[in-house]
Amino acid sequence: NIPRTLMASMDYSAPLRQGIVASLANPRIAAKAFGKMLQASFSQNEFDRWFYELKVDPRYEIIQKTKLAVADPHSPYLTAQEEAYMGNIVEKVPVIGSWLVKGSERAYVMYLNKMRVDLFNSFADKFENDGKTYENSKDLYDKMASYVNNQTGSWHLGKFENFAPVLNALLFSPRLMASRINMLNPVYFARLPKELKVAYAKDMSIFIGAGIAVLGLALMAGGGGDDDDKLTVEWDPRSSDFGKIRHR
């Protein structure tokens, strides 16, 4: 897991990597999470304080019961950690590990955890206003937590979850890959409660629309000029470069 940890460090990639669907669809929540991410990247105390406040939150027990993916670097279990930072060997390297990698992990984990908890609370507030609590609508809350996990790139691997550290050594991000497949799976959409189908339709429309807009702007920017110095966009779904912007 060391190469992946190094590749995921020294940047603030969580908002537009694992969190891209949720970030685009919920800009206000994303802005608050981004602020917390910056604070946590420079402060272990700020990072630890957030975990303390979460654990005394009245909804924390429900968050645990619904299996919302709150990553915990303090845990001795690798499966409780974000898959981009599964392992702590690199963190033991002086300066690079203890400062740069550790700070990057705090930033990455804080952003995704903050997004998940705030999205969970946003949905829960709406459900409670409609008279739906965890006690009388357990299935709705469980599927809501699962949906938030998918949005933020952390699908539970089911019976393979205990093998996540091994799968991480073979695949860059198995939970992220599984979540993206789910978000594009019509069967998954069909099984969602009606309250979540509306959210799914809105979130995916924004995500796909933003992607098409970016590709369109890149196509326009690449038009004209020297053919050896322009941007190209691959629109053919049969190509392995489908949806990619490249500079020739």
XYZ file of C-alpha atoms in Angstrom:
248
model
C 0.000 0.000 0.000
C 3.023 2.326 0.212
C 3.030 3.475 -3.485
C -0.651 4.426 -3.360
C -0.175 6.360 -0.110
C 2.647 8.389 -1.694
C 0.599 9.023 -4.857
C -2.357 10.256 -2.787
C -0.232 12.585 -0.650
C 0.920 16.195 -0.953
C -2.290 17.426 -2.543
C -5.928 18.163 -1.713
C -7.475 15.634 -4.087
C -10.417 14.351 -2.011
C -13.014 16.934 -3.215
C -12.650 16.067 -6.909
C -11.571 12.448 -6.587
C -13.598 10.372 -4.158
C -15.910 13.236 -3.314
C -16.546 14.627 -6.794
C -20.212 13.554 -7.101
C -21.155 14.865 -3.660
C -19.000 17.993 -4.014
C -20.606 19.143 -7.265
C -24.140 18.352 -6.086
C -23.750 19.964 -2.637
C -21.464 23.002 -2.992
C -22.387 24.579 0.371
C -21.633 21.413 2.314
C -18.482 20.946 0.232
C -17.285 24.481 1.037
C -17.585 23.825 4.781
C -15.814 20.482 4.406
C -13.023 22.135 2.417
C -12.457 24.646 5.205
C -12.231 21.850 7.766
C -9.875 19.960 5.460
C -7.438 22.889 5.358
C -7.522 23.262 9.134
C -6.972 19.564 9.752
C -4.078 19.346 7.295
C -2.051 21.676 9.552
C -3.432 20.686 12.947
C -3.654 17.274 14.605
C -5.601 18.879 17.455
C -8.258 20.202 15.067
C -8.511 16.754 13.518
C -8.864 15.019 16.901
C -11.371 17.611 18.120
C -13.695 16.854 15.211
C -13.715 13.152 16.115
C -14.454 13.964 19.751
C -17.366 16.225 18.794
C -18.721 13.557 16.450
C -18.693 10.882 19.132
C -20.715 13.024 21.535
C -23.222 13.930 18.822
C -26.747 12.578 19.543
C -26.848 10.955 16.089
C -23.502 9.177 16.414
C -25.119 5.907 17.481
C -27.394 5.990 14.414
C -24.397 6.788 12.211
C -22.698 3.659 13.523
C -25.784 1.473 13.143
C -26.325 2.522 9.526
C -22.644 1.847 8.724
C -21.904 5.304 7.404
C -18.281 5.189 6.219
C -16.532 7.347 8.813
C -12.841 6.566 8.377
C -10.762 6.510 11.552
C -6.944 6.691 11.244
C -6.769 6.157 15.021
C -8.110 2.628 14.583
C -5.644 -0.296 14.604
C -7.764 -2.000 11.913
C -6.812 -1.233 8.321
C -10.416 -1.717 7.151
C -11.449 1.286 9.298
C -9.115 3.595 7.350
C -9.520 5.394 4.031
C -8.228 3.092 1.317
C -5.887 5.768 -0.086
C -4.049 5.700 3.261
C -4.406 2.096 4.332
C -1.253 1.515 6.347
C 1.103 3.683 8.410
C 4.599 2.627 7.329
C 5.274 5.778 5.278
C 4.208 7.971 8.196
C 7.200 6.711 10.176
C 9.656 8.286 7.704
C 11.107 11.472 9.270
C 9.758 14.791 7.893
C 8.149 13.341 4.742
C 6.029 10.864 6.653
C 5.407 12.601 9.936
C 4.590 15.956 8.353
C 3.689 15.756 4.661
C 2.038 12.315 4.461
C 0.350 12.567 7.854
C -0.952 16.042 7.043
C -2.229 14.841 3.670
C -4.028 11.948 5.322
C -5.706 14.231 7.849
C -6.881 16.507 5.026
C -8.167 13.629 2.905
C -9.958 11.878 5.750
C -11.404 15.088 7.201
C -12.962 16.223 3.928
C -14.667 12.913 3.202
C -15.789 12.330 6.799
C -17.170 15.871 7.077
C -19.031 15.482 3.762
C -20.535 12.144 4.802
C -21.657 13.257 8.246
C -23.103 16.552 6.993
C -24.930 14.837 4.120
C -26.235 12.214 6.532
C -27.522 14.917 8.872
C -29.066 16.844 5.986
C -31.046 13.791 4.888
C -31.917 12.866 8.490
C -33.268 16.373 9.160
C -35.582 16.083 6.150
C -36.738 12.613 7.165
C -37.454 13.702 10.736
C -39.452 16.695 9.501
C -41.623 14.155 7.677
C -42.003 12.101 10.855
C -39.548 9.388 9.776
C -37.078 8.441 12.495
C -34.503 5.672 12.606
C -36.808 3.695 14.910
C -39.789 3.708 12.510
C -37.873 3.864 9.185
C -34.701 1.823 9.720
C -34.480 0.616 6.108
C -34.714 4.190 4.794
C -31.854 5.353 7.014
C -29.712 2.327 6.161
C -30.143 2.923 2.428
C -29.537 6.633 2.885
C -26.198 5.952 4.602
C -25.328 3.506 1.821
C -26.180 6.164 -0.774
C -23.977 8.745 0.959
C -21.150 6.193 0.999
C -21.577 5.678 -2.742
C -21.621 9.417 -3.376
C -18.321 9.816 -1.574
C -16.582 6.812 -3.104
C -16.680 4.313 -0.254
C -18.997 1.406 -1.024
C -18.923 -1.356 1.588
C -17.455 -4.482 -0.032
C -19.813 -6.820 1.811
C -18.340 -10.255 2.474
C -15.079 -9.076 0.874
C -14.695 -6.108 3.265
C -12.230 -7.995 5.496
C -10.040 -8.511 2.428
C -9.945 -4.775 1.636
C -6.226 -4.419 2.555
C -5.342 -7.252 0.153
C -7.612 -5.907 -2.612
C -5.999 -2.496 -2.109
C -2.637 -4.003 -2.973
C -4.057 -5.283 -6.276
C -6.434 -2.433 -7.184
C -5.830 1.274 -6.535
C -9.226 1.889 -4.901
C -11.630 -1.091 -4.825
C -14.255 0.711 -2.700
C -14.162 3.718 -5.013
C -14.469 1.504 -8.084
C -17.436 -0.356 -6.560
C -19.172 2.913 -5.657
C -18.866 4.290 -9.192
C -20.255 1.077 -10.672
C -23.186 1.322 -8.263
C -23.900 4.939 -9.181
C -24.218 3.910 -12.835
C -26.201 0.741 -12.107
C -29.928 1.029 -12.975
C -30.713 -1.874 -10.629
C -29.200 0.059 -7.719
C -31.327 3.098 -8.644
C -34.493 0.993 -8.895
C -33.992 -0.351 -5.361
C -33.614 3.087 -3.785
C -36.531 4.496 -1.745
C -38.402 7.279 -3.544
C -36.887 9.901 -1.206
C -33.405 8.916 -2.411
C -34.322 8.498 -6.070
C -34.997 12.231 -6.273
C -31.603 12.987 -4.718
C -29.890 10.473 -7.017
C -31.458 12.013 -10.142
C -30.430 15.519 -9.072
C -26.890 14.572 -8.041
C -26.107 12.533 -11.147
C -27.634 15.153 -13.461
C -25.337 17.796 -11.968
C -22.311 15.487 -12.102
C -22.851 14.383 -15.718
C -23.818 17.901 -16.811
C -20.655 19.362 -15.275
C -18.551 16.680 -16.958
C -20.057 17.359 -20.382
C -19.586 21.109 -19.889
C -15.889 20.681 -19.067
C -15.355 18.387 -22.058
C -17.191 20.840 -24.301
C -15.063 23.762 -23.125
C -11.911 21.699 -23.690
C -13.100 20.839 -27.201
C -13.711 24.513 -27.958
C -10.323 25.505 -26.509
C -8.588 22.924 -28.672
C -10.156 24.054 -31.936
C -7.978 25.790 -34.521
C -4.301 26.592 -34.317
C -1.420 24.206 -34.838
C -2.501 20.552 -34.790
C 0.618 19.751 -32.768
C -0.442 22.060 -29.960
C -4.074 21.580 -29.049
C -6.443 19.819 -26.702
C -8.333 16.754 -27.863
C -11.416 15.119 -26.381
C -12.305 11.469 -26.918
C -16.063 11.032 -27.430
C -16.050 7.415 -28.637
C -17.401 5.211 -25.766
C -15.570 2.227 -27.239
C -12.207 3.853 -26.601
C -10.209 3.414 -23.397
C -9.709 7.201 -23.532
C -13.455 7.925 -23.553
C -14.191 11.158 -21.690
C -10.525 12.102 -21.393
C -8.932 15.435 -22.313
C -5.457 15.165 -23.771
C -2.903 17.689 -24.957
C -1.118 16.859 -28.168
